[in-house]
Amino acid sequence: EAAVTQSPRNKVAVTGGKVTLSCNQTNNHNNMYWYRQDTGHGLRLIHYSYGAGSTEKGDIPDGYKASRPSQENFSLILELATPSQTSVYFCASGDGGQGFTEVFFGKGTRLTVV
Amino acid sequence: GEQVEQRPPHLSVREGDSAVITCTYTDPNSYYFFWYKQEPGASLQLLMKVFSSTEINEGQGFTVLLNKKDTRLSLNLTAAHPGDSAAYFCAVSANTGANTGKLTFGHGTILRVHP
């Protein structure tokens, strides 16, 4: 089973502060993703990456940056956190090969911006 | 872009009854389809992945039907039990190769199975 580890699992941040959510995967997957989950919206894609040094905008990138310094690590950065970014954030990884690829999710980070 | 509508948002059934959750999607070129189960406070657990070429897929206690003509995907739990109580999400990937992990999710269905 693929392992995707997120840290922290819970975070309370103040409005205007900087927040960094971290994700680590040990399966040598090329692709990594950040989603947020809100009641009534399902999961929505924020940023994703095809490999070390690569970041791409997803469907809702505004207010977020991403960083992929290595194959294993993918961070989501909120430079100026706002209460509207209170949500549960999920990181995921997939091998990105040709044909079908399965995506594996981490356990999530609950972020509250006060 | 792709949009996925999932119905119903809430579903309550008695143990032993069937439960049906349906998703409709907008991109007729969608190629991969997924059903995830999420228990409270937990991550997403993949129930089944479906290729666009296969219309009926059976798992343990459930069946997934894909109707490409109507761009509809359904999950049918044939004899629900309390352990099936959870949130269920469909997800669609309209891309192939390296982009298949870019998923568009339905809004979810909260299923409650009563003894």
Short mmCIF file of C-alpha atoms in Angstrom, two decimals, chain A residues 9 31 33 35 37 40-45 48 50 59 90 96-103 105-108, chain B residues 32-34 36 38 41-44 46 49-51 89 96-108:
data_model
loop_
_atom_site.label_atom_id
_atom_site.label_comp_id
_atom_site.label_asym_id
_atom_site.label_seq_id
_atom_site.Cartn_x
_atom_site.Cartn_y
_atom_site.Cartn_z
CA ARG A 9 -2.54 16.83 10.99
CA ASN A 31 2.92 12.97 -9.57
CA TYR A 33 -1.47 16.67 -5.77
CA TYR A 35 -6.80 19.02 -2.79
CA GLN A 37 -12.30 19.38 0.96
CA GLY A 40 -20.88 20.65 -0.16
CA HIS A 41 -17.94 20.82 -2.57
CA GLY A 42 -16.26 17.45 -2.47
CA LEU A 43 -12.52 17.67 -3.15
CA ARG A 44 -11.08 20.35 -5.40
CA LEU A 45 -7.61 20.40 -6.94
CA TYR A 48 -0.12 19.46 -8.62
CA TYR A 50 4.84 16.05 -12.30
CA ASP A 59 -8.71 24.31 -10.50
CA PHE A 90 -5.47 16.26 1.27
CA GLY A 96 1.99 9.19 -13.56
CA GLY A 97 2.97 6.49 -16.02
CA GLN A 98 1.31 5.83 -19.34
CA GLY A 99 -2.11 4.26 -19.13
CA PHE A 100 -3.98 3.91 -15.90
CA THR A 101 -2.55 5.35 -12.71
CA GLU A 102 -4.04 5.05 -9.25
CA VAL A 103 -3.94 7.96 -6.82
CA PHE A 105 -4.36 9.96 -0.52
CA GLY A 106 -2.87 11.03 2.79
CA LYS A 107 -4.93 11.29 5.98
CA GLY A 108 -5.54 15.02 5.62
CA TYR B 32 -11.29 6.87 -15.86
CA PHE B 33 -13.86 6.75 -13.09
CA PHE B 34 -13.46 6.14 -9.39
CA TYR B 36 -14.11 6.49 -2.92
CA GLN B 38 -14.53 8.18 3.42
CA GLY B 41 -12.11 11.90 10.13
CA ALA B 42 -10.37 9.53 7.77
CA SER B 43 -8.82 9.68 4.33
CA LEU B 44 -10.34 8.47 1.09
CA LEU B 46 -10.58 3.62 -3.13
CA LYS B 49 -11.68 2.14 -10.45
CA VAL B 50 -13.48 1.83 -13.77
CA PHE B 51 -12.16 2.09 -17.28
CA PHE B 89 -17.47 10.24 -3.61
CA THR B 96 -4.86 9.99 -19.93
CA GLY B 97 -1.31 9.11 -19.08
CA ALA B 98 0.40 11.40 -16.60
CA ASN B 99 -2.72 13.46 -16.01
CA THR B 100 -5.05 10.75 -14.83
CA GLY B 101 -4.50 11.81 -11.21
CA LYS B 102 -6.18 15.14 -11.85
CA LEU B 103 -9.57 14.19 -10.54
CA THR B 104 -12.86 16.04 -10.58
CA PHE B 105 -14.97 14.94 -7.63
CA GLY B 106 -18.67 14.85 -7.01
CA HIS B 107 -19.87 16.67 -3.91
CA GLY B 108 -20.35 13.46 -1.98
#
